[in-house]
Amino acid sequence: MLLAVFSDIHGNRQAFEACLKLARAKGAERFILLGDFVGYGADPEWVVDTAMELVANGAVAVRGNHDQAVNSSAETMNAEAQVAIEWTRGRLDTAQRRFLPELPMLVEGDGLLFVHSEASNPQRWHYVRSTTDAAKSLIATQAHVTFCGHIHRPALYSMSVTAKMTSFVPKTDVSVQLLRGRQWLAVVGSVGQPRDGDPSASFVLYDTVSCQITYCRAPYDVATAAGRIRDNGLPHWLADRLSQGR
C-alpha cells in the first residue's frame, strides 16, 4: 500500500490542497496525518473538516501540540503562535474542537509508528534535531519505521542493530530503500509552514511492500495563503515567512 504522510498543516488550506492533489496523482492509497492541523494559518476550519473527512474514510491521525493548545491553556508557545491559537479557538465549532483532543498521541502497528514529535515521550513535544534525539525515539519502539513531524524540516535517520546512527537530508523525488536490518525515523517536514528554505509544501510517500520512502514537494499559492493570514489580522510575520520557507 502506498501511504501519503502529512504533518504540520497549520491551517494552510492552499498547501494542504496542493499536497492532497499531488499525493493522489502519485497513487496514494491511504493518508496519514501527523498533527498540528491548526495554528499559524488562516483556514483552520477547512483543514480540520478535511482531516475529519479523511479519518472517516480510513486515514490515520495523531495529535500535535497546536491541536492540544486549542483546548488547553497549559501549552506555552511564542507570542505569534499564541495569538494564532487564541484566534483559532474562536473559529472552530464544537465538533471541530472535540475532534482535536480526542486524537491519539501515537499510533503503532505493522512495523510502523506515527507520532507528531517523537516516540520516547510524545506528550513532551521534543524536537528531533540530531542523531541523539533520533536515537532516543528509535530506542523507545520496535517499529521498523517511525514517522514524525514537529520540526518542519525533512530529515531521515537510521539506527543499526549495534546502535550506530546515520542521518541525512533526503532529496526530493528520490526514493530511498529503508532496509530491514535497521530502524528508521522519517521526519516528514511541513505541509503548511516549511522551515528548510524551500517554501513548497513537504510530505512523504511510503510503499509498505517495497519499504521505499520518497520525499515530495508541492508548490502552492503562497500569496493567497499569506494574504489570508494578513486579512484575518494575524501577525504579519506568519505570512511573510511562508515565501521564505522559514
PDB file of C-alpha atoms in Angstrom:
ATOM      1  CA  MET A   1       0.000   0.000   0.000  1.00  0.00           C
ATOM      2  CA  LEU A   2       1.236   3.489  -0.833  1.00  0.00           C
ATOM      3  CA  LEU A   3       0.911   5.817   2.157  1.00  0.00           C
ATOM      4  CA  ALA A   4       0.951   9.611   1.944  1.00  0.00           C
ATOM      5  CA  VAL A   5       2.184  11.129   5.210  1.00  0.00           C
ATOM      6  CA  PHE A   6       1.474  14.764   6.057  1.00  0.00           C
ATOM      7  CA  SER A   7       2.405  16.831   9.107  1.00  0.00           C
ATOM      8  CA  ASP A   8       2.174  20.394  10.382  1.00  0.00           C
ATOM      9  CA  ILE A   9      -0.581  21.627   8.078  1.00  0.00           C
ATOM     10  CA  HIS A  10      -1.158  24.625  10.336  1.00  0.00           C
ATOM     11  CA  GLY A  11      -4.376  25.947   8.861  1.00  0.00           C
ATOM     12  CA  ASN A  12      -2.848  26.368   5.406  1.00  0.00           C
ATOM     13  CA  ARG A  13      -5.612  25.354   3.033  1.00  0.00           C
ATOM     14  CA  GLN A  14      -3.723  26.137  -0.160  1.00  0.00           C
ATOM     15  CA  ALA A  15      -0.736  23.992   0.839  1.00  0.00           C
ATOM     16  CA  PHE A  16      -2.853  21.066   2.041  1.00  0.00           C
ATOM     17  CA  GLU A  17      -4.961  21.089  -1.128  1.00  0.00           C
ATOM     18  CA  ALA A  18      -1.798  21.019  -3.246  1.00  0.00           C
ATOM     19  CA  CYS A  19      -0.339  18.109  -1.258  1.00  0.00           C
ATOM     20  CA  LEU A  20      -3.521  16.064  -1.387  1.00  0.00           C
ATOM     21  CA  LYS A  21      -3.801  16.631  -5.137  1.00  0.00           C
ATOM     22  CA  LEU A  22      -0.189  15.621  -5.785  1.00  0.00           C
ATOM     23  CA  ALA A  23      -0.356  12.588  -3.484  1.00  0.00           C
ATOM     24  CA  ARG A  24      -3.481  11.322  -5.210  1.00  0.00           C
ATOM     25  CA  ALA A  25      -1.887  11.889  -8.618  1.00  0.00           C
ATOM     26  CA  LYS A  26       1.077   9.763  -7.484  1.00  0.00           C
ATOM     27  CA  GLY A  27      -1.239   6.931  -6.463  1.00  0.00           C
ATOM     28  CA  ALA A  28      -1.516   7.329  -2.689  1.00  0.00           C
ATOM     29  CA  GLU A  29      -3.923   4.769  -1.257  1.00  0.00           C
ATOM     30  CA  ARG A  30      -4.080   5.861   2.389  1.00  0.00           C
ATOM     31  CA  PHE A  31      -3.427   9.121   4.199  1.00  0.00           C
ATOM     32  CA  ILE A  32      -1.530   9.581   7.468  1.00  0.00           C
ATOM     33  CA  LEU A  33      -1.876  12.888   9.335  1.00  0.00           C
ATOM     34  CA  LEU A  34       0.784  13.637  11.955  1.00  0.00           C
ATOM     35  CA  GLY A  35      -0.916  16.530  13.707  1.00  0.00           C
ATOM     36  CA  ASP A  36      -0.755  20.307  14.044  1.00  0.00           C
ATOM     37  CA  PHE A  37      -3.789  20.842  11.878  1.00  0.00           C
ATOM     38  CA  VAL A  38      -4.206  24.331  13.327  1.00  0.00           C
ATOM     39  CA  GLY A  39      -2.056  27.289  14.341  1.00  0.00           C
ATOM     40  CA  TYR A  40      -0.354  29.973  12.246  1.00  0.00           C
ATOM     41  CA  GLY A  41      -2.600  29.700   9.163  1.00  0.00           C
ATOM     42  CA  ALA A  42      -5.953  31.326   8.441  1.00  0.00           C
ATOM     43  CA  ASP A  43      -8.129  28.352   7.438  1.00  0.00           C
ATOM     44  CA  PRO A  44      -8.256  26.042  10.463  1.00  0.00           C
ATOM     45  CA  GLU A  45     -11.929  25.224   9.946  1.00  0.00           C
ATOM     46  CA  TRP A  46     -11.378  23.901   6.445  1.00  0.00           C
ATOM     47  CA  VAL A  47      -8.276  21.946   7.430  1.00  0.00           C
ATOM     48  CA  VAL A  48      -9.943  20.288  10.435  1.00  0.00           C
ATOM     49  CA  ASP A  49     -13.075  19.468   8.426  1.00  0.00           C
ATOM     50  CA  THR A  50     -10.890  17.906   5.732  1.00  0.00           C
ATOM     51  CA  ALA A  51      -8.957  15.905   8.326  1.00  0.00           C
ATOM     52  CA  MET A  52     -12.216  14.693   9.895  1.00  0.00           C
ATOM     53  CA  GLU A  53     -13.459  13.568   6.489  1.00  0.00           C
ATOM     54  CA  LEU A  54     -10.194  11.767   5.719  1.00  0.00           C
ATOM     55  CA  VAL A  55     -10.256   9.976   9.083  1.00  0.00           C
ATOM     56  CA  ALA A  56     -13.865   8.926   8.488  1.00  0.00           C
ATOM     57  CA  ASN A  57     -12.642   7.330   5.271  1.00  0.00           C
ATOM     58  CA  GLY A  58      -9.782   5.401   6.826  1.00  0.00           C
ATOM     59  CA  ALA A  59      -6.960   7.889   7.373  1.00  0.00           C
ATOM     60  CA  VAL A  60      -4.785   7.721  10.493  1.00  0.00           C
ATOM     61  CA  ALA A  61      -4.383  10.922  12.516  1.00  0.00           C
ATOM     62  CA  VAL A  62      -2.468  11.841  15.660  1.00  0.00           C
ATOM     63  CA  ARG A  63      -2.448  14.932  17.862  1.00  0.00           C
ATOM     64  CA  GLY A  64       0.035  17.795  17.629  1.00  0.00           C
ATOM     65  CA  ASN A  65       0.959  20.392  20.234  1.00  0.00           C
ATOM     66  CA  HIS A  66      -1.003  23.157  18.476  1.00  0.00           C
ATOM     67  CA  ASP A  67      -4.045  20.883  18.336  1.00  0.00           C
ATOM     68  CA  GLN A  68      -3.736  20.302  22.058  1.00  0.00           C
ATOM     69  CA  ALA A  69      -3.283  24.029  22.753  1.00  0.00           C
ATOM     70  CA  VAL A  70      -6.695  24.807  21.268  1.00  0.00           C
ATOM     71  CA  ASN A  71      -8.324  23.112  24.261  1.00  0.00           C
ATOM     72  CA  SER A  72      -5.595  23.564  26.882  1.00  0.00           C
ATOM     73  CA  SER A  73      -4.111  26.742  28.325  1.00  0.00           C
ATOM     74  CA  ALA A  74      -1.231  24.681  29.728  1.00  0.00           C
ATOM     75  CA  GLU A  75       0.569  24.644  26.376  1.00  0.00           C
ATOM     76  CA  THR A  76       3.057  27.531  26.160  1.00  0.00           C
ATOM     77  CA  MET A  77       4.113  28.997  22.810  1.00  0.00           C
ATOM     78  CA  ASN A  78       5.845  32.027  21.389  1.00  0.00           C
ATOM     79  CA  ALA A  79       3.873  35.245  21.040  1.00  0.00           C
ATOM     80  CA  GLU A  80       2.885  34.853  17.380  1.00  0.00           C
ATOM     81  CA  ALA A  81       1.848  31.221  17.841  1.00  0.00           C
ATOM     82  CA  GLN A  82      -0.187  32.117  20.917  1.00  0.00           C
ATOM     83  CA  VAL A  83      -2.050  34.855  19.055  1.00  0.00           C
ATOM     84  CA  ALA A  84      -2.880  32.395  16.293  1.00  0.00           C
ATOM     85  CA  ILE A  85      -4.121  29.757  18.754  1.00  0.00           C
ATOM     86  CA  GLU A  86      -6.371  32.228  20.560  1.00  0.00           C
ATOM     87  CA  TRP A  87      -7.774  33.371  17.208  1.00  0.00           C
ATOM     88  CA  THR A  88      -8.273  29.732  16.161  1.00  0.00           C
ATOM     89  CA  ARG A  89     -10.275  28.953  19.291  1.00  0.00           C
ATOM     90  CA  GLY A  90     -12.890  31.414  18.149  1.00  0.00           C
ATOM     91  CA  ARG A  91     -13.108  29.902  14.672  1.00  0.00           C
ATOM     92  CA  LEU A  92     -13.656  26.214  15.402  1.00  0.00           C
ATOM     93  CA  ASP A  93     -17.109  24.822  16.140  1.00  0.00           C
ATOM     94  CA  THR A  94     -17.905  22.249  18.826  1.00  0.00           C
ATOM     95  CA  ALA A  95     -17.349  19.201  16.618  1.00  0.00           C
ATOM     96  CA  GLN A  96     -14.024  20.506  15.329  1.00  0.00           C
ATOM     97  CA  ARG A  97     -12.793  21.343  18.830  1.00  0.00           C
ATOM     98  CA  ARG A  98     -13.831  17.889  20.072  1.00  0.00           C
ATOM     99  CA  PHE A  99     -12.016  16.131  17.233  1.00  0.00           C
ATOM    100  CA  LEU A 100      -8.578  17.531  18.081  1.00  0.00           C
ATOM    101  CA  PRO A 101      -8.138  16.471  21.751  1.00  0.00           C
ATOM    102  CA  GLU A 102      -9.634  13.048  21.039  1.00  0.00           C
ATOM    103  CA  LEU A 103      -6.806  12.230  18.621  1.00  0.00           C
ATOM    104  CA  PRO A 104      -4.235   9.739  19.973  1.00  0.00           C
ATOM    105  CA  MET A 105      -0.678  10.793  20.765  1.00  0.00           C
ATOM    106  CA  LEU A 106       0.706   7.989  18.614  1.00  0.00           C
ATOM    107  CA  VAL A 107      -0.444   5.062  16.504  1.00  0.00           C
ATOM    108  CA  GLU A 108       1.655   1.930  16.047  1.00  0.00           C
ATOM    109  CA  GLY A 109       1.147  -1.246  14.047  1.00  0.00           C
ATOM    110  CA  ASP A 110       2.510  -3.413  11.224  1.00  0.00           C
ATOM    111  CA  GLY A 111       6.050  -2.243  11.908  1.00  0.00           C
ATOM    112  CA  LEU A 112       5.176   1.458  11.592  1.00  0.00           C
ATOM    113  CA  LEU A 113       4.778   4.167  14.214  1.00  0.00           C
ATOM    114  CA  PHE A 114       3.141   7.549  13.646  1.00  0.00           C
ATOM    115  CA  VAL A 115       3.680  10.406  16.106  1.00  0.00           C
ATOM    116  CA  HIS A 116       3.814  14.185  15.967  1.00  0.00           C
ATOM    117  CA  SER A 117       7.015  14.806  17.924  1.00  0.00           C
ATOM    118  CA  GLU A 118       8.928  11.611  18.796  1.00  0.00           C
ATOM    119  CA  ALA A 119       8.268   8.228  20.373  1.00  0.00           C
ATOM    120  CA  SER A 120      10.178   8.283  23.665  1.00  0.00           C
ATOM    121  CA  ASN A 121       7.964  10.870  25.365  1.00  0.00           C
ATOM    122  CA  PRO A 122       5.443  12.189  22.837  1.00  0.00           C
ATOM    123  CA  GLN A 123       3.495  14.322  25.283  1.00  0.00           C
ATOM    124  CA  ARG A 124       6.612  16.424  25.999  1.00  0.00           C
ATOM    125  CA  TRP A 125       6.798  17.594  22.362  1.00  0.00           C
ATOM    126  CA  HIS A 126      10.562  17.191  21.995  1.00  0.00           C
ATOM    127  CA  TYR A 127      12.100  18.127  18.640  1.00  0.00           C
ATOM    128  CA  VAL A 128      14.248  15.696  16.663  1.00  0.00           C
ATOM    129  CA  ARG A 129      17.208  17.944  15.856  1.00  0.00           C
ATOM    130  CA  SER A 130      20.085  15.456  15.921  1.00  0.00           C
ATOM    131  CA  THR A 131      21.064  11.803  15.814  1.00  0.00           C
ATOM    132  CA  THR A 132      20.953  11.820  19.631  1.00  0.00           C
ATOM    133  CA  ASP A 133      17.322  12.928  19.574  1.00  0.00           C
ATOM    134  CA  ALA A 134      16.505  10.395  16.881  1.00  0.00           C
ATOM    135  CA  ALA A 135      18.180   7.574  18.829  1.00  0.00           C
ATOM    136  CA  LYS A 136      16.015   8.281  21.900  1.00  0.00           C
ATOM    137  CA  SER A 137      12.918   7.933  19.751  1.00  0.00           C
ATOM    138  CA  LEU A 138      14.089   4.787  17.978  1.00  0.00           C
ATOM    139  CA  ILE A 139      15.138   3.041  21.203  1.00  0.00           C
ATOM    140  CA  ALA A 140      11.617   3.584  22.558  1.00  0.00           C
ATOM    141  CA  THR A 141       9.966   1.416  19.888  1.00  0.00           C
ATOM    142  CA  GLN A 142      10.437  -1.814  17.961  1.00  0.00           C
ATOM    143  CA  ALA A 143       8.875  -0.287  14.854  1.00  0.00           C
ATOM    144  CA  HIS A 144      10.831  -0.591  11.640  1.00  0.00           C
ATOM    145  CA  VAL A 145       9.882   2.951  10.587  1.00  0.00           C
ATOM    146  CA  THR A 146       8.782   5.866  12.754  1.00  0.00           C
ATOM    147  CA  PHE A 147       7.218   8.880  11.052  1.00  0.00           C
ATOM    148  CA  CYS A 148       7.153  12.259  12.802  1.00  0.00           C
ATOM    149  CA  GLY A 149       6.886  15.975  12.125  1.00  0.00           C
ATOM    150  CA  HIS A 150       7.028  18.908  14.561  1.00  0.00           C
ATOM    151  CA  ILE A 151      10.345  20.418  13.461  1.00  0.00           C
ATOM    152  CA  HIS A 152       9.157  21.454   9.955  1.00  0.00           C
ATOM    153  CA  ARG A 153      12.350  20.294   8.216  1.00  0.00           C
ATOM    154  CA  PRO A 154      12.692  16.990   6.323  1.00  0.00           C
ATOM    155  CA  ALA A 155      15.294  14.527   7.571  1.00  0.00           C
ATOM    156  CA  LEU A 156      15.923  10.797   7.611  1.00  0.00           C
ATOM    157  CA  TYR A 157      17.688   8.911  10.416  1.00  0.00           C
ATOM    158  CA  SER A 158      18.545   5.252  10.873  1.00  0.00           C
ATOM    159  CA  MET A 159      19.951   3.031  13.618  1.00  0.00           C
ATOM    160  CA  SER A 160      21.762  -0.278  13.133  1.00  0.00           C
ATOM    161  CA  VAL A 161      21.474  -3.328  15.389  1.00  0.00           C
ATOM    162  CA  THR A 162      24.662  -2.079  17.109  1.00  0.00           C
ATOM    163  CA  ALA A 163      23.024   1.350  17.687  1.00  0.00           C
ATOM    164  CA  LYS A 164      25.150   3.103  15.091  1.00  0.00           C
ATOM    165  CA  MET A 165      23.275   6.174  13.843  1.00  0.00           C
ATOM    166  CA  THR A 166      23.189   7.741  10.394  1.00  0.00           C
ATOM    167  CA  SER A 167      21.383  10.837   9.193  1.00  0.00           C
ATOM    168  CA  PHE A 168      20.927  12.804   6.015  1.00  0.00           C
ATOM    169  CA  VAL A 169      18.648  15.291   4.325  1.00  0.00           C
ATOM    170  CA  PRO A 170      16.699  13.394   1.649  1.00  0.00           C
ATOM    171  CA  LYS A 171      16.458  14.689  -1.897  1.00  0.00           C
ATOM    172  CA  THR A 172      13.057  15.472  -3.372  1.00  0.00           C
ATOM    173  CA  ASP A 173      11.582  12.747  -5.578  1.00  0.00           C
ATOM    174  CA  VAL A 174      14.492  10.358  -4.948  1.00  0.00           C
ATOM    175  CA  SER A 175      13.292   7.091  -3.417  1.00  0.00           C
ATOM    176  CA  VAL A 176      15.256   5.598  -0.509  1.00  0.00           C
ATOM    177  CA  GLN A 177      15.147   1.922   0.418  1.00  0.00           C
ATOM    178  CA  LEU A 178      14.532   1.531   4.155  1.00  0.00           C
ATOM    179  CA  LEU A 179      16.491  -1.657   4.746  1.00  0.00           C
ATOM    180  CA  ARG A 180      15.023  -4.204   7.141  1.00  0.00           C
ATOM    181  CA  GLY A 181      18.260  -4.543   9.117  1.00  0.00           C
ATOM    182  CA  ARG A 182      17.930  -1.030  10.520  1.00  0.00           C
ATOM    183  CA  GLN A 183      15.326   1.074  12.283  1.00  0.00           C
ATOM    184  CA  TRP A 184      14.359   4.323  10.605  1.00  0.00           C
ATOM    185  CA  LEU A 185      12.949   7.662  11.669  1.00  0.00           C
ATOM    186  CA  ALA A 186      11.481   9.817   8.900  1.00  0.00           C
ATOM    187  CA  VAL A 187      10.897  13.475   9.728  1.00  0.00           C
ATOM    188  CA  VAL A 188       8.440  14.411   7.019  1.00  0.00           C
ATOM    189  CA  GLY A 189       8.717  18.212   7.008  1.00  0.00           C
ATOM    190  CA  SER A 190       5.739  20.539   6.985  1.00  0.00           C
ATOM    191  CA  VAL A 191       2.787  20.972   4.678  1.00  0.00           C
ATOM    192  CA  GLY A 192       1.771  24.413   5.864  1.00  0.00           C
ATOM    193  CA  GLN A 193       4.935  26.116   7.079  1.00  0.00           C
ATOM    194  CA  PRO A 194       8.227  24.629   5.786  1.00  0.00           C
ATOM    195  CA  ARG A 195      11.363  25.872   7.540  1.00  0.00           C
ATOM    196  CA  ASP A 196      14.159  24.450   5.389  1.00  0.00           C
ATOM    197  CA  GLY A 197      14.449  27.364   2.965  1.00  0.00           C
ATOM    198  CA  ASP A 198      12.075  25.835   0.416  1.00  0.00           C
ATOM    199  CA  PRO A 199       8.586  27.401   0.538  1.00  0.00           C
ATOM    200  CA  SER A 200       6.903  24.500  -1.277  1.00  0.00           C
ATOM    201  CA  ALA A 201       4.856  22.150   0.896  1.00  0.00           C
ATOM    202  CA  SER A 202       6.516  18.941   2.081  1.00  0.00           C
ATOM    203  CA  PHE A 203       5.181  15.405   2.562  1.00  0.00           C
ATOM    204  CA  VAL A 204       6.330  11.824   2.044  1.00  0.00           C
ATOM    205  CA  LEU A 205       5.137   8.728   0.224  1.00  0.00           C
ATOM    206  CA  TYR A 206       5.919   5.316   1.701  1.00  0.00           C
ATOM    207  CA  ASP A 207       5.410   1.979  -0.025  1.00  0.00           C
ATOM    208  CA  THR A 208       4.668  -0.639   2.623  1.00  0.00           C
ATOM    209  CA  VAL A 209       5.595  -3.503   0.274  1.00  0.00           C
ATOM    210  CA  SER A 210       8.913  -2.283  -1.125  1.00  0.00           C
ATOM    211  CA  CYS A 211       9.789  -0.236   2.005  1.00  0.00           C
ATOM    212  CA  GLN A 212      10.725   2.710  -0.179  1.00  0.00           C
ATOM    213  CA  ILE A 213      10.210   6.283   1.001  1.00  0.00           C
ATOM    214  CA  THR A 214      10.053   9.315  -1.270  1.00  0.00           C
ATOM    215  CA  TYR A 215      10.102  12.901  -0.062  1.00  0.00           C
ATOM    216  CA  CYS A 216       7.862  15.132  -2.160  1.00  0.00           C
ATOM    217  CA  ARG A 217       7.408  18.891  -2.540  1.00  0.00           C
ATOM    218  CA  ALA A 218       4.215  20.537  -3.741  1.00  0.00           C
ATOM    219  CA  PRO A 219       4.361  24.156  -4.937  1.00  0.00           C
ATOM    220  CA  TYR A 220       1.220  26.057  -3.949  1.00  0.00           C
ATOM    221  CA  ASP A 221      -0.335  29.516  -3.986  1.00  0.00           C
ATOM    222  CA  VAL A 222       1.779  31.082  -1.225  1.00  0.00           C
ATOM    223  CA  ALA A 223       0.492  34.586  -1.956  1.00  0.00           C
ATOM    224  CA  THR A 224      -3.115  33.582  -1.292  1.00  0.00           C
ATOM    225  CA  ALA A 225      -2.208  31.738   1.912  1.00  0.00           C
ATOM    226  CA  ALA A 226      -0.204  34.734   3.128  1.00  0.00           C
ATOM    227  CA  GLY A 227      -2.979  37.131   2.151  1.00  0.00           C
ATOM    228  CA  ARG A 228      -5.482  35.127   4.160  1.00  0.00           C
ATOM    229  CA  ILE A 229      -3.262  35.473   7.243  1.00  0.00           C
ATOM    230  CA  ARG A 230      -2.950  39.242   6.843  1.00  0.00           C
ATOM    231  CA  ASP A 231      -6.638  39.733   6.037  1.00  0.00           C
ATOM    232  CA  ASN A 232      -7.619  37.960   9.248  1.00  0.00           C
ATOM    233  CA  GLY A 233      -5.480  40.193  11.422  1.00  0.00           C
ATOM    234  CA  LEU A 234      -2.923  37.572  12.368  1.00  0.00           C
ATOM    235  CA  PRO A 235       0.742  38.589  12.858  1.00  0.00           C
ATOM    236  CA  HIS A 236       2.259  39.542   9.504  1.00  0.00           C
ATOM    237  CA  TRP A 237       5.406  37.550  10.283  1.00  0.00           C
ATOM    238  CA  LEU A 238       3.334  34.378   9.937  1.00  0.00           C
ATOM    239  CA  ALA A 239       2.522  35.454   6.381  1.00  0.00           C
ATOM    240  CA  ASP A 240       5.968  36.746   5.464  1.00  0.00           C
ATOM    241  CA  ARG A 241       7.767  33.561   6.476  1.00  0.00           C
ATOM    242  CA  LEU A 242       5.758  31.398   4.036  1.00  0.00           C
ATOM    243  CA  SER A 243       7.510  32.810   0.970  1.00  0.00           C
ATOM    244  CA  GLN A 244      10.889  32.401   2.663  1.00  0.00           C
ATOM    245  CA  GLY A 245      10.389  28.815   3.799  1.00  0.00           C
ATOM    246  CA  ARG A 246      11.405  29.573   7.367  1.00  0.00           C
TER     247      ARG A 246
END
